[in-house]
Tab-separated table of N, CA and C in Angstrom:
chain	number	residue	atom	x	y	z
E	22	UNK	N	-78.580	-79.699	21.762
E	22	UNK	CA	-78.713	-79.882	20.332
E	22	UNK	C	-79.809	-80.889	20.088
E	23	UNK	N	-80.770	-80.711	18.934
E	23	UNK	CA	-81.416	-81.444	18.763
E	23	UNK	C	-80.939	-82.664	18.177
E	24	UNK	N	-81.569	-84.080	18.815
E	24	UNK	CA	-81.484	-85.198	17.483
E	24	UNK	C	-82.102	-84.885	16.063
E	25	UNK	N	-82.647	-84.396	15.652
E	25	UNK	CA	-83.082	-83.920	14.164
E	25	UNK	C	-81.607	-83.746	13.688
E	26	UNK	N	-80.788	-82.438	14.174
E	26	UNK	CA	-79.990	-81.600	13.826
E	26	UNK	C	-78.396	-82.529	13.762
E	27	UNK	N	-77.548	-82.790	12.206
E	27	UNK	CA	-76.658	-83.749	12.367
E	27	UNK	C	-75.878	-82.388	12.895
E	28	UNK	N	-74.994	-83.009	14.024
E	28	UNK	CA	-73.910	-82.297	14.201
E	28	UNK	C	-72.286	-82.388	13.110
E	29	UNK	N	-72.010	-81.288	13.376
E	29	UNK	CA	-70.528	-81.916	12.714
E	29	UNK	C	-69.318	-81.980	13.288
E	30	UNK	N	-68.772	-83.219	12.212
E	30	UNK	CA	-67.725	-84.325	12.993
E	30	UNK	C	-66.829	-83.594	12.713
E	31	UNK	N	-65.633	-84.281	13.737
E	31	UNK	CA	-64.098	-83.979	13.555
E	31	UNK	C	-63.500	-84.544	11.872
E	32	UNK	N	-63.863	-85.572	11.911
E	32	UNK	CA	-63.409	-86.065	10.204
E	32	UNK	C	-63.833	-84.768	9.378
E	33	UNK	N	-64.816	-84.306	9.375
E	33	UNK	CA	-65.764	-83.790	8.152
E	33	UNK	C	-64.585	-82.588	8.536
E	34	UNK	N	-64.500	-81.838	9.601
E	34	UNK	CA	-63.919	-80.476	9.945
E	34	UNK	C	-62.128	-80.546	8.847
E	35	UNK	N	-61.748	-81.331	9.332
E	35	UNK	CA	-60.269	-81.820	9.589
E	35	UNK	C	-59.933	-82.206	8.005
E	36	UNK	N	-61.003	-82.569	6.998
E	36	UNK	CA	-61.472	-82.864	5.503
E	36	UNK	C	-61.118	-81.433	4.968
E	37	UNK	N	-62.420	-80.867	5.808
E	37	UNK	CA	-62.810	-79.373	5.057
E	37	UNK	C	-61.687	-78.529	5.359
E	38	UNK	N	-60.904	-78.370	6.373
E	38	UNK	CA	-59.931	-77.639	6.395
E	38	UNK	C	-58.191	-78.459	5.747
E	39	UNK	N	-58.571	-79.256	4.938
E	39	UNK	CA	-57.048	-79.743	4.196
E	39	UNK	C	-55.915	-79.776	5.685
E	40	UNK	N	-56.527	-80.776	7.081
E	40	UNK	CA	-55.582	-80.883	7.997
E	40	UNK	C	-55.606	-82.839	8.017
E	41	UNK	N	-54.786	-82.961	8.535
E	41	UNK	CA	-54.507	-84.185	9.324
E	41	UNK	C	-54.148	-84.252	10.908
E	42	UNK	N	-54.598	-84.954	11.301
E	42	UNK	CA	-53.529	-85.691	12.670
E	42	UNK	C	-52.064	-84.828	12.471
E	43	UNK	N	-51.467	-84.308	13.343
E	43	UNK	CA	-49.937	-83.781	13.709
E	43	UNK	C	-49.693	-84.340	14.867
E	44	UNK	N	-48.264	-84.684	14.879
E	44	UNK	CA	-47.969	-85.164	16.232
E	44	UNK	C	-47.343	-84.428	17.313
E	45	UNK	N	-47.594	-82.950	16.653
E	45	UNK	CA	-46.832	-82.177	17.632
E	45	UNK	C	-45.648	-81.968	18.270
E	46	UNK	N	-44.902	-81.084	18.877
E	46	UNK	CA	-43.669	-80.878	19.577
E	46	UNK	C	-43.183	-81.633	20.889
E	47	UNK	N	-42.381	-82.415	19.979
E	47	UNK	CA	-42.395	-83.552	21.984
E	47	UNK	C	-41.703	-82.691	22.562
E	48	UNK	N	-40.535	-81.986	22.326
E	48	UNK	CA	-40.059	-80.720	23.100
E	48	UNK	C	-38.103	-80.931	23.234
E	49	UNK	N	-37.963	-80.657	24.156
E	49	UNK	CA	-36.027	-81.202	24.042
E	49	UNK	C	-36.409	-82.760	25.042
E	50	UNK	N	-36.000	-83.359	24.265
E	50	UNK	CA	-35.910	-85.256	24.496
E	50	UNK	C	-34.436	-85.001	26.094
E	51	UNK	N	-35.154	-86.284	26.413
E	51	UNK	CA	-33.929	-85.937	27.586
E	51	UNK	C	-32.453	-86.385	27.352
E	52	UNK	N	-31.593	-86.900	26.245
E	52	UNK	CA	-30.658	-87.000	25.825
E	52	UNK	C	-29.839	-85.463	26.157
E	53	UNK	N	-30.837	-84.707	25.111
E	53	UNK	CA	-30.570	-82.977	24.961
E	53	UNK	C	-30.175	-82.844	26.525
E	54	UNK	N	-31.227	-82.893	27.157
E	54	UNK	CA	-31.455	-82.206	28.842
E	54	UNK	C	-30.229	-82.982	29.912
E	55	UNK	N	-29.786	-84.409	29.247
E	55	UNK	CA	-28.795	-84.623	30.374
E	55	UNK	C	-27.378	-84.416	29.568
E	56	UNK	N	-27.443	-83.672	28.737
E	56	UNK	CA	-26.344	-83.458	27.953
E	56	UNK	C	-25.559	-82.089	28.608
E	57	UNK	N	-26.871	-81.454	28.607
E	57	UNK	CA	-26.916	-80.220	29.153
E	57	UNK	C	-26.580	-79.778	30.369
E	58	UNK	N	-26.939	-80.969	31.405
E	58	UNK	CA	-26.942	-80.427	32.794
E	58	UNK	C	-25.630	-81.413	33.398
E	59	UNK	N	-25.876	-82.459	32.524
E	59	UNK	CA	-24.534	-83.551	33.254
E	59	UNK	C	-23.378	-82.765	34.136
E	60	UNK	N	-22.854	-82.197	33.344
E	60	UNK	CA	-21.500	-81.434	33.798
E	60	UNK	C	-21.777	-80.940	35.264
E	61	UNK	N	-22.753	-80.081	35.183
E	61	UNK	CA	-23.101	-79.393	36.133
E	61	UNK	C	-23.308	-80.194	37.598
E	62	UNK	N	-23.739	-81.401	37.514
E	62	UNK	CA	-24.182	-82.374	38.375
E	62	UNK	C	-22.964	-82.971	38.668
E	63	UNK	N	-21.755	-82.917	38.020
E	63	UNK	CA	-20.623	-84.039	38.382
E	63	UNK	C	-20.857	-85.062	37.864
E	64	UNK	N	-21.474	-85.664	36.939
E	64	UNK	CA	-21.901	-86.533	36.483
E	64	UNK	C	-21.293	-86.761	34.622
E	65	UNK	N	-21.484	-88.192	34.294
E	65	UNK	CA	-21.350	-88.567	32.875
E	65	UNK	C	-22.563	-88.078	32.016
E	66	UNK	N	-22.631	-88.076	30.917
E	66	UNK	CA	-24.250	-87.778	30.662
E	66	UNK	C	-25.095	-89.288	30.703
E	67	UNK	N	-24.391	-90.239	30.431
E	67	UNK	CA	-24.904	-91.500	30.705
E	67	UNK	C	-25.630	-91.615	32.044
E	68	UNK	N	-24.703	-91.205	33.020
E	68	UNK	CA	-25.327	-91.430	34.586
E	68	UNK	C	-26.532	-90.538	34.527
E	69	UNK	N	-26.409	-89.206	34.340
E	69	UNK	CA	-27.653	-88.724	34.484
E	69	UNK	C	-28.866	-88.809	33.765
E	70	UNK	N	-28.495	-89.476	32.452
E	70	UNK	CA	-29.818	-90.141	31.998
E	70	UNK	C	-30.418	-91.257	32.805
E	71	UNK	N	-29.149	-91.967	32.543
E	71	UNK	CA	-29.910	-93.280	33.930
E	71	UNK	C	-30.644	-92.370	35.110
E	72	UNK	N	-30.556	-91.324	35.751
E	72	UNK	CA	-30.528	-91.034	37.267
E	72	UNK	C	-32.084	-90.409	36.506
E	73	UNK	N	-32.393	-89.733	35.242
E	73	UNK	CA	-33.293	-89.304	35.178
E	73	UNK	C	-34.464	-90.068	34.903
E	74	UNK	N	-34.406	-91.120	34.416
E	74	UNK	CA	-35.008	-92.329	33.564
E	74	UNK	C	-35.486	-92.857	35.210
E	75	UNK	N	-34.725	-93.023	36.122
E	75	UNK	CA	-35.204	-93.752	37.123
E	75	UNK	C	-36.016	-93.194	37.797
E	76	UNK	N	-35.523	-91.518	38.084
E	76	UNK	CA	-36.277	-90.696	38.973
E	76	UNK	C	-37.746	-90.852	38.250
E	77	UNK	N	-38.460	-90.569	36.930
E	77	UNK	CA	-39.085	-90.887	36.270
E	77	UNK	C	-40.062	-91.799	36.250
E	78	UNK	N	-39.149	-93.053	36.303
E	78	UNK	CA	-39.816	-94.918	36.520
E	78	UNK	C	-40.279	-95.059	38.038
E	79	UNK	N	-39.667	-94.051	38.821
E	79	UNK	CA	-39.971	-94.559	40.343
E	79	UNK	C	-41.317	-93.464	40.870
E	80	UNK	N	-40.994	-92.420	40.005
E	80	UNK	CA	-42.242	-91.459	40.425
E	80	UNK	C	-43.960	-92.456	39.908
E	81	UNK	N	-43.376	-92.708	38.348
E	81	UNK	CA	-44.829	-93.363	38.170
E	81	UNK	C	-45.506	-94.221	38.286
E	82	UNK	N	-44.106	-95.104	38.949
E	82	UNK	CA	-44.753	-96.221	39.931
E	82	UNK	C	-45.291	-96.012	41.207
E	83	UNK	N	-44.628	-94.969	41.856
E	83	UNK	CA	-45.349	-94.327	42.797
E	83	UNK	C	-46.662	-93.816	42.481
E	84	UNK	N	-47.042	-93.839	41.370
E	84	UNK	CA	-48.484	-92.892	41.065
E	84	UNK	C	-48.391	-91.419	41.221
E	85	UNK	N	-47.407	-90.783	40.819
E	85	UNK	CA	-47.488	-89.615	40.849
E	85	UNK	C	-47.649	-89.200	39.203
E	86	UNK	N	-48.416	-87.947	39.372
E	86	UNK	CA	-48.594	-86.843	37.684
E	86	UNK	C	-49.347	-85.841	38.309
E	87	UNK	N	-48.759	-84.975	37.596
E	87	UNK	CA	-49.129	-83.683	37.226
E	87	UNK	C	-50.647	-83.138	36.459
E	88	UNK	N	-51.737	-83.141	37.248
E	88	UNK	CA	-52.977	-82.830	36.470
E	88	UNK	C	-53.512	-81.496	36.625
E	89	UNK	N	-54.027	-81.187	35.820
E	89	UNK	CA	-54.649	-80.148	35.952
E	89	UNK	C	-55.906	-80.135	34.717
E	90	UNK	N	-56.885	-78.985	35.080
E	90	UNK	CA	-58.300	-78.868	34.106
E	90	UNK	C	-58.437	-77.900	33.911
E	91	UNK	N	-59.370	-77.178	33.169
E	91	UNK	CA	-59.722	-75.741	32.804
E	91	UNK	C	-60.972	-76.047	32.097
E	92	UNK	N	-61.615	-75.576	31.962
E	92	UNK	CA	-63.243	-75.319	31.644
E	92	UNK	C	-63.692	-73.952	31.558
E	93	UNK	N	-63.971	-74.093	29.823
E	93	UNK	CA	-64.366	-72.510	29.380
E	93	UNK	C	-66.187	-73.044	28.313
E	94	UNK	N	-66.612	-71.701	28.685
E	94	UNK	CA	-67.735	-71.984	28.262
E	94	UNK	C	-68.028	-70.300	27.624
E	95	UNK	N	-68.777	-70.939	26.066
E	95	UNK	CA	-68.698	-69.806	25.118
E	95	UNK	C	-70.040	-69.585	23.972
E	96	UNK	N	-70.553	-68.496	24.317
E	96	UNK	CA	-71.733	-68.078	23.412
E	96	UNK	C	-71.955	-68.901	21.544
E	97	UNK	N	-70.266	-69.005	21.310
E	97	UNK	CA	-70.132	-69.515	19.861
E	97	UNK	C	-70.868	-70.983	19.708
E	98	UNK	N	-71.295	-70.804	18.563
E	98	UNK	CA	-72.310	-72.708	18.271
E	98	UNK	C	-70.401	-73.396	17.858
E	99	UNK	N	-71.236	-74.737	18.381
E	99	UNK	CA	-70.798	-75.913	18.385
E	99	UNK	C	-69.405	-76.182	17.311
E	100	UNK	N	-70.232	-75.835	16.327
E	100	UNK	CA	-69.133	-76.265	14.811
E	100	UNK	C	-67.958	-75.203	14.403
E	101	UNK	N	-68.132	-73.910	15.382
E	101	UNK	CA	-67.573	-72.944	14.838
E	101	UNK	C	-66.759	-73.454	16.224
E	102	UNK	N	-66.678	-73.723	17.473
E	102	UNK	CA	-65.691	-73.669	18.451
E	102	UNK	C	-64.840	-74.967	17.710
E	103	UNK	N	-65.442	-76.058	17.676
E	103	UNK	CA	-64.741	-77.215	17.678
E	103	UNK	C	-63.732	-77.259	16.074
E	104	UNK	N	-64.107	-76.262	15.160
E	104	UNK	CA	-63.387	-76.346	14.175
E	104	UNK	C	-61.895	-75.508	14.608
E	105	UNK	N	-62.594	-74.120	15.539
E	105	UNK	CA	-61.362	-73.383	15.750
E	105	UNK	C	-60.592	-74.058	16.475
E	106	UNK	N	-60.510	-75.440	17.484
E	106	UNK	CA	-60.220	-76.326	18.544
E	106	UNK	C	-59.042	-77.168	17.537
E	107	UNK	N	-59.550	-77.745	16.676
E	107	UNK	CA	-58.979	-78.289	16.053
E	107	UNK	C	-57.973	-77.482	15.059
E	108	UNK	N	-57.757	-76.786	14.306
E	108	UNK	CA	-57.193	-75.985	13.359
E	108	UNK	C	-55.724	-75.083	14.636
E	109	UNK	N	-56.564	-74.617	15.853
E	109	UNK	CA	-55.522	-74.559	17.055
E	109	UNK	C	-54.542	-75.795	17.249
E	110	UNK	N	-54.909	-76.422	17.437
E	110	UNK	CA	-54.208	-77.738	18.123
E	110	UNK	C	-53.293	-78.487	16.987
E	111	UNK	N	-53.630	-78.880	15.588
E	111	UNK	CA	-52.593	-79.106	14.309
E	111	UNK	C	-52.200	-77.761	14.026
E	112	UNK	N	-51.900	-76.832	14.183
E	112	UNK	CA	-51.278	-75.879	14.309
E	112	UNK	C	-49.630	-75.824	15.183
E	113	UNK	N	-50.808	-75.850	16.120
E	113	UNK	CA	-49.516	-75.843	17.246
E	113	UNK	C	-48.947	-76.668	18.160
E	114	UNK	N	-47.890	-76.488	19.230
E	114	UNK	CA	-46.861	-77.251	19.673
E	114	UNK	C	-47.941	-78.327	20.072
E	115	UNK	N	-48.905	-78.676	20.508
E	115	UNK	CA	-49.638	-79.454	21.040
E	115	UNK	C	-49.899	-80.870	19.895
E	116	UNK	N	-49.802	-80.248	18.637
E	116	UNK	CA	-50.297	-81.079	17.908
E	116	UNK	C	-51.831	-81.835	17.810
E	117	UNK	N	-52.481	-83.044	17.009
E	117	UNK	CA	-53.729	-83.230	17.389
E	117	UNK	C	-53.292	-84.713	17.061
E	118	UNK	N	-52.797	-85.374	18.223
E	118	UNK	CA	-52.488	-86.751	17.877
E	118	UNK	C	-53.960	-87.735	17.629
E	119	UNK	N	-55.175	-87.550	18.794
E	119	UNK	CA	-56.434	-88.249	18.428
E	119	UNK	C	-57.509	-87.366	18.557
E	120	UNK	N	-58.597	-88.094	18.046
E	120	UNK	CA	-59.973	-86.862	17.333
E	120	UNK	C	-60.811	-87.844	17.315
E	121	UNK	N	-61.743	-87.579	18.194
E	121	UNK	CA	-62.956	-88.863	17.691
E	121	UNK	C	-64.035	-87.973	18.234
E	122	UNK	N	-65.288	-88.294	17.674
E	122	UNK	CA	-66.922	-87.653	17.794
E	122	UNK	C	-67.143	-88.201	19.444
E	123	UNK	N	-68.291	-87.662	19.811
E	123	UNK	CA	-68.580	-88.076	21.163
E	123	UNK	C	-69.759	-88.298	21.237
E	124	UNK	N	-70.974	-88.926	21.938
E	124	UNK	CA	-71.949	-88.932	22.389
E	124	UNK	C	-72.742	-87.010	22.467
E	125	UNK	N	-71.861	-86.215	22.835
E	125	UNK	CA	-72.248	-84.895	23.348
E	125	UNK	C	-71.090	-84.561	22.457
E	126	UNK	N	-70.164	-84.690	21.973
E	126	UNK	CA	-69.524	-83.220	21.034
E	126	UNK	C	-68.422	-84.484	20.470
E	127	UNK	N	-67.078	-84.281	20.957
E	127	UNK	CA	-66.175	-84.631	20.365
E	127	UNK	C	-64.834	-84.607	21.358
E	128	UNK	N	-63.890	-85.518	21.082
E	128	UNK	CA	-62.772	-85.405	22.112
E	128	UNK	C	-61.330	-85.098	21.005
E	129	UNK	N	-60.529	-84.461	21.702
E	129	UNK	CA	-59.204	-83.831	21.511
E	129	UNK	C	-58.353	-84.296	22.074
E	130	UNK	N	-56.815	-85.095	21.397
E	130	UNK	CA	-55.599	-85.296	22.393
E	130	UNK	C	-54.715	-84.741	21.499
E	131	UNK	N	-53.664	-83.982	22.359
E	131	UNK	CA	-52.658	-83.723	21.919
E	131	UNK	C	-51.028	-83.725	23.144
E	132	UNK	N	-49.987	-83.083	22.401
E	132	UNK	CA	-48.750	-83.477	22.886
E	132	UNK	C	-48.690	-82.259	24.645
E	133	UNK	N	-48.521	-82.629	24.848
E	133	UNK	CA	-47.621	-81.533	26.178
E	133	UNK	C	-46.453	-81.829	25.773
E	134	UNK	N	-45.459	-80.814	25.321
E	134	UNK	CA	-43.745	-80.948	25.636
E	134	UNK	C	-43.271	-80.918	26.267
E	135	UNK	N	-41.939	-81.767	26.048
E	135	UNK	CA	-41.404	-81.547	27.171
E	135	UNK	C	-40.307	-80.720	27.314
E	136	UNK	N	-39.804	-80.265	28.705
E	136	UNK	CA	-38.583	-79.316	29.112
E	136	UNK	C	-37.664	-79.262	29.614
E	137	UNK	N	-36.930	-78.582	29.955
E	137	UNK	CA	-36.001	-78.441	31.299
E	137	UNK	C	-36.746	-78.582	32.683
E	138	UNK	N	-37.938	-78.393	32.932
E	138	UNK	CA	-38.454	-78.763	34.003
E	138	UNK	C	-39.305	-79.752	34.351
E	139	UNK	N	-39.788	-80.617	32.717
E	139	UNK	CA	-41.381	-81.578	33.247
E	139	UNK	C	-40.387	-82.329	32.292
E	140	UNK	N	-41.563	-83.535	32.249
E	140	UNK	CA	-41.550	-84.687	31.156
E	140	UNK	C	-42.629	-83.906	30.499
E	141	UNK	N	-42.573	-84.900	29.448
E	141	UNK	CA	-43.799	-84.722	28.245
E	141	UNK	C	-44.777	-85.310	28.623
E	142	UNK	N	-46.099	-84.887	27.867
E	142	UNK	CA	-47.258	-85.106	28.770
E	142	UNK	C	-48.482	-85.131	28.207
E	143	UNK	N	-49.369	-84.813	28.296
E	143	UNK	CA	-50.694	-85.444	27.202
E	143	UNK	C	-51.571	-84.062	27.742
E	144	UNK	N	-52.414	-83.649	26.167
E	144	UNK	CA	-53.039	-82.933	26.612
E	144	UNK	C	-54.771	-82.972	26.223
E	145	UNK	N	-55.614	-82.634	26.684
E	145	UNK	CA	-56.864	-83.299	26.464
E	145	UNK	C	-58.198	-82.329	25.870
E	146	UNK	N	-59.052	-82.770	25.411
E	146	UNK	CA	-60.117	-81.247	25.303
E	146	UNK	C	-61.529	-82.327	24.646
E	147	UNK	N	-62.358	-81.749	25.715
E	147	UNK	CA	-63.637	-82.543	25.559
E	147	UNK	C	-64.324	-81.311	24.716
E	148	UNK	N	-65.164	-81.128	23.732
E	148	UNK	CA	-66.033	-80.544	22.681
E	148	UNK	C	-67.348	-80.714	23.131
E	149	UNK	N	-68.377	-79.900	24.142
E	149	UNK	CA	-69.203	-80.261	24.600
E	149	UNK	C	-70.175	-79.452	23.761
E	150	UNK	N	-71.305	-80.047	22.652
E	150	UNK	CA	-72.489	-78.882	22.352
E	150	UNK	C	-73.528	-78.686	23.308
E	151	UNK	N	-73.833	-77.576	23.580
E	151	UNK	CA	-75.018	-77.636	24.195
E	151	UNK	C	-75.509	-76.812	23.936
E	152	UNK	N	-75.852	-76.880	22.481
E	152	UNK	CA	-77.118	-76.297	21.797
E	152	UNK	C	-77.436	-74.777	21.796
E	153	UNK	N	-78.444	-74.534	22.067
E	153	UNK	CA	-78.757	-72.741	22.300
E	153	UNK	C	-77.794	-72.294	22.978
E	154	UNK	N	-77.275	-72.989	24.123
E	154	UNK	CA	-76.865	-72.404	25.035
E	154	UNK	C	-74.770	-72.039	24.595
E	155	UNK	N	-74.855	-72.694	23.883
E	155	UNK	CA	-73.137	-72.798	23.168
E	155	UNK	C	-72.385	-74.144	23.303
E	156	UNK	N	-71.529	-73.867	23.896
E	156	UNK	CA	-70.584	-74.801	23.717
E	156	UNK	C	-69.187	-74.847	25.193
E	157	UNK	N	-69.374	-75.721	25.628
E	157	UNK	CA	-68.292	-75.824	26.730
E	157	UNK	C	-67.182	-76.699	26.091
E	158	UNK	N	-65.945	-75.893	26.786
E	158	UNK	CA	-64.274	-76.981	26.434
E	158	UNK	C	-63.811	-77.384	27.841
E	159	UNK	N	-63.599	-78.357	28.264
E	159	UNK	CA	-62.953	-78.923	29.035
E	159	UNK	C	-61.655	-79.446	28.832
E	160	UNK	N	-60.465	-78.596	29.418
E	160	UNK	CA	-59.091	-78.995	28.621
E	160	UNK	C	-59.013	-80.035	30.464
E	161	UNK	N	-58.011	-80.743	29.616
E	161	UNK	CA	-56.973	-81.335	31.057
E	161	UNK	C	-55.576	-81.592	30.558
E	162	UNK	N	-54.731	-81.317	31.692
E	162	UNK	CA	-53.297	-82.096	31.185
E	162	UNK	C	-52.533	-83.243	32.231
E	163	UNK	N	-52.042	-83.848	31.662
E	163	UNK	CA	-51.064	-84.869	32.272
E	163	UNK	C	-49.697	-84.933	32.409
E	164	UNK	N	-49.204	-85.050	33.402
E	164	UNK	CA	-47.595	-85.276	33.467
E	164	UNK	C	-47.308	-86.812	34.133
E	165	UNK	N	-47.321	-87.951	33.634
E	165	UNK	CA	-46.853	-89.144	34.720
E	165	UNK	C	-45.926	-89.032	35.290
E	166	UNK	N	-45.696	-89.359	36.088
E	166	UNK	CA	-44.124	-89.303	36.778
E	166	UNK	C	-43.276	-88.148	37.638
E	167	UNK	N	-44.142	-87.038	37.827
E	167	UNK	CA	-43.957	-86.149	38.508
E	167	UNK	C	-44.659	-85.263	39.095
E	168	UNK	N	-44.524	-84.744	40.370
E	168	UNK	CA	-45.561	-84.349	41.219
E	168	UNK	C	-45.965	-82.673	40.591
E	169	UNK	N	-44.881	-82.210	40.652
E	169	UNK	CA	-44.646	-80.963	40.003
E	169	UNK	C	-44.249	-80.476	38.640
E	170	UNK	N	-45.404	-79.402	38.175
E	170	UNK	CA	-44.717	-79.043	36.193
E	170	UNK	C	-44.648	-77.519	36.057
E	171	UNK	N	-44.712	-77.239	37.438
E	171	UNK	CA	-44.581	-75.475	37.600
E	171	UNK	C	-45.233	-75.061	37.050
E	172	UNK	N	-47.079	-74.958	36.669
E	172	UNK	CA	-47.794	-74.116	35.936
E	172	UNK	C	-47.805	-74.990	34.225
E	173	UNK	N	-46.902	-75.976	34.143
E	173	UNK	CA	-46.890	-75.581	32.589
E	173	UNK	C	-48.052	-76.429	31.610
E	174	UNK	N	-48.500	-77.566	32.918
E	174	UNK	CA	-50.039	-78.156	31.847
E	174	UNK	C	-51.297	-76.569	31.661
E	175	UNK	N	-51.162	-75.995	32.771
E	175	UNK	CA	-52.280	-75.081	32.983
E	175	UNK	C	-51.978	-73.507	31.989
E	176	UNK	N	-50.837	-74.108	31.451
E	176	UNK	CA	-50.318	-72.263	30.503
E	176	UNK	C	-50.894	-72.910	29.584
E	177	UNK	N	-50.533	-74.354	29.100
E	177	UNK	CA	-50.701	-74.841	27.577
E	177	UNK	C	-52.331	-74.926	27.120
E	178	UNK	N	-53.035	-75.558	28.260
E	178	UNK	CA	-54.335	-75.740	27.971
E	178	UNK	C	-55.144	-74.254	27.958
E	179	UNK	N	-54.632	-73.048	28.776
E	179	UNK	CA	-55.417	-72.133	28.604
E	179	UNK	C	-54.809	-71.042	26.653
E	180	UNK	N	-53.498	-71.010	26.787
E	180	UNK	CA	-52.932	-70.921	25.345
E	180	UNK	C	-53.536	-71.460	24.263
E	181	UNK	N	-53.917	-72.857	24.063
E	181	UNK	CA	-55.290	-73.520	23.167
E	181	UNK	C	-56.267	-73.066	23.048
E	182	UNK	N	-56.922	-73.349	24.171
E	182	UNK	CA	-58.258	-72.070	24.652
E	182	UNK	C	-58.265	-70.644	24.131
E	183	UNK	N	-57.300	-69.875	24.763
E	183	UNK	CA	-57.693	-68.686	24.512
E	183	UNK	C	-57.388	-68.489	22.401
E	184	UNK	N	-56.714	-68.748	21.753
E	184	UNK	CA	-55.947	-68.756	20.464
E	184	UNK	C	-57.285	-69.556	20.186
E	185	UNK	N	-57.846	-70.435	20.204
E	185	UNK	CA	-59.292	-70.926	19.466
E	185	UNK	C	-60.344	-70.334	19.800
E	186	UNK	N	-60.527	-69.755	21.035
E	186	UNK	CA	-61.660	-68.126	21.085
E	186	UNK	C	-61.366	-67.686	20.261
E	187	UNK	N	-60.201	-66.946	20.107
E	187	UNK	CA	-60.491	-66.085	19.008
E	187	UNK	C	-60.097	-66.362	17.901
E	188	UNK	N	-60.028	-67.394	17.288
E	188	UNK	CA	-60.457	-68.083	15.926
E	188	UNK	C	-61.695	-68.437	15.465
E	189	UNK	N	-62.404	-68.867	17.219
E	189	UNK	CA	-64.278	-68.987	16.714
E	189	UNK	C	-65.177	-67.962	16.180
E	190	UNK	N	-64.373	-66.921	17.112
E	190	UNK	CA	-64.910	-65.383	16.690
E	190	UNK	C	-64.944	-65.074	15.341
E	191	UNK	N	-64.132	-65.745	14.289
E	191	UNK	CA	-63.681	-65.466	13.063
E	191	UNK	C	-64.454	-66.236	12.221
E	192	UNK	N	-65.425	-67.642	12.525
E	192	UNK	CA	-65.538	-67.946	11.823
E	192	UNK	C	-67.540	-67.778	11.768
């Protein structure tokens, strides 16, 4: 993109489309989840919150999470991906907790939920212009505290992705 050429911001987008910041679907809280499984475990639901809370505290002190990336790159200009990026993400379970401009495009955070199988988790998306050539997304996701999320940062970030392709297409 040229310096001549102002790009456009996440504010201006997020204005023009009558959105805000959403905080998205944290998902079933683990109250729900040791409510659920206690019995099953032999357990109080108290104990197995404690037992889950710890397993949790000890993984992320260990330095363990769940990462993963995805990187899509698309013929559409700049303002038309990053609007469909955004309008995706306050939409849906992900929510668009932060939004700020970038040096090269713009950055995206939103929620990962959580489940019966992960914690909740953070999800990411870099807005890259590059001019003639289009526009690259770089999603990532996070899980602290656990080694394993069975696929589910890598469903959510490509689900964003693919649902804002074809919203760019539209606009």
């Amino acid at each position: 993109m040229s310096d001549s050429t102002p790009r456009v911001s996440v504010r201006t987008i997020l204005s023009e489309e009558g959105l805000s910041r959403s905080d998205g679907h944290k998902g079933v809280d683990a109250d729900k989840i040791a409510k659920g499984l206690a019995g099953a475990a032999g357990m109080s639901q108290a104990e197995f919150l404690g037992a889950m809370q710890g397993g949790k505290a000890l993984g992320e002190g260990l330095g363990f999470a769940n990462k993963k990336q995805v990187t899509r790159s698309s013929a559409q200009p700049y303002a038309s991906v990053l609007r469909a990026m955004v309008v995706t993400m306050t939409s849906g379970p992900s929510g668009l907790s932060a939004a700020t401009d970038t040096r090269a495009g713009a950055y995206l955070e939103g929620i990962l939920p959580g489940d019966m199988l992960s914690s909740a988790g953070t999800v990411s998306f870099d807005v890259v212009d590059r001019g003639d050539q289009g526009t690259e997304v770089v999603g990532a996701s996070e899980i602290k505290g656990q080694a394993f999320a069975w696929g589910k940062g890598e469903r959510m970030l490509n689900d964003v992705m693919n649902k804002a392709e074809q919203l760019a297409r539209r606009y």
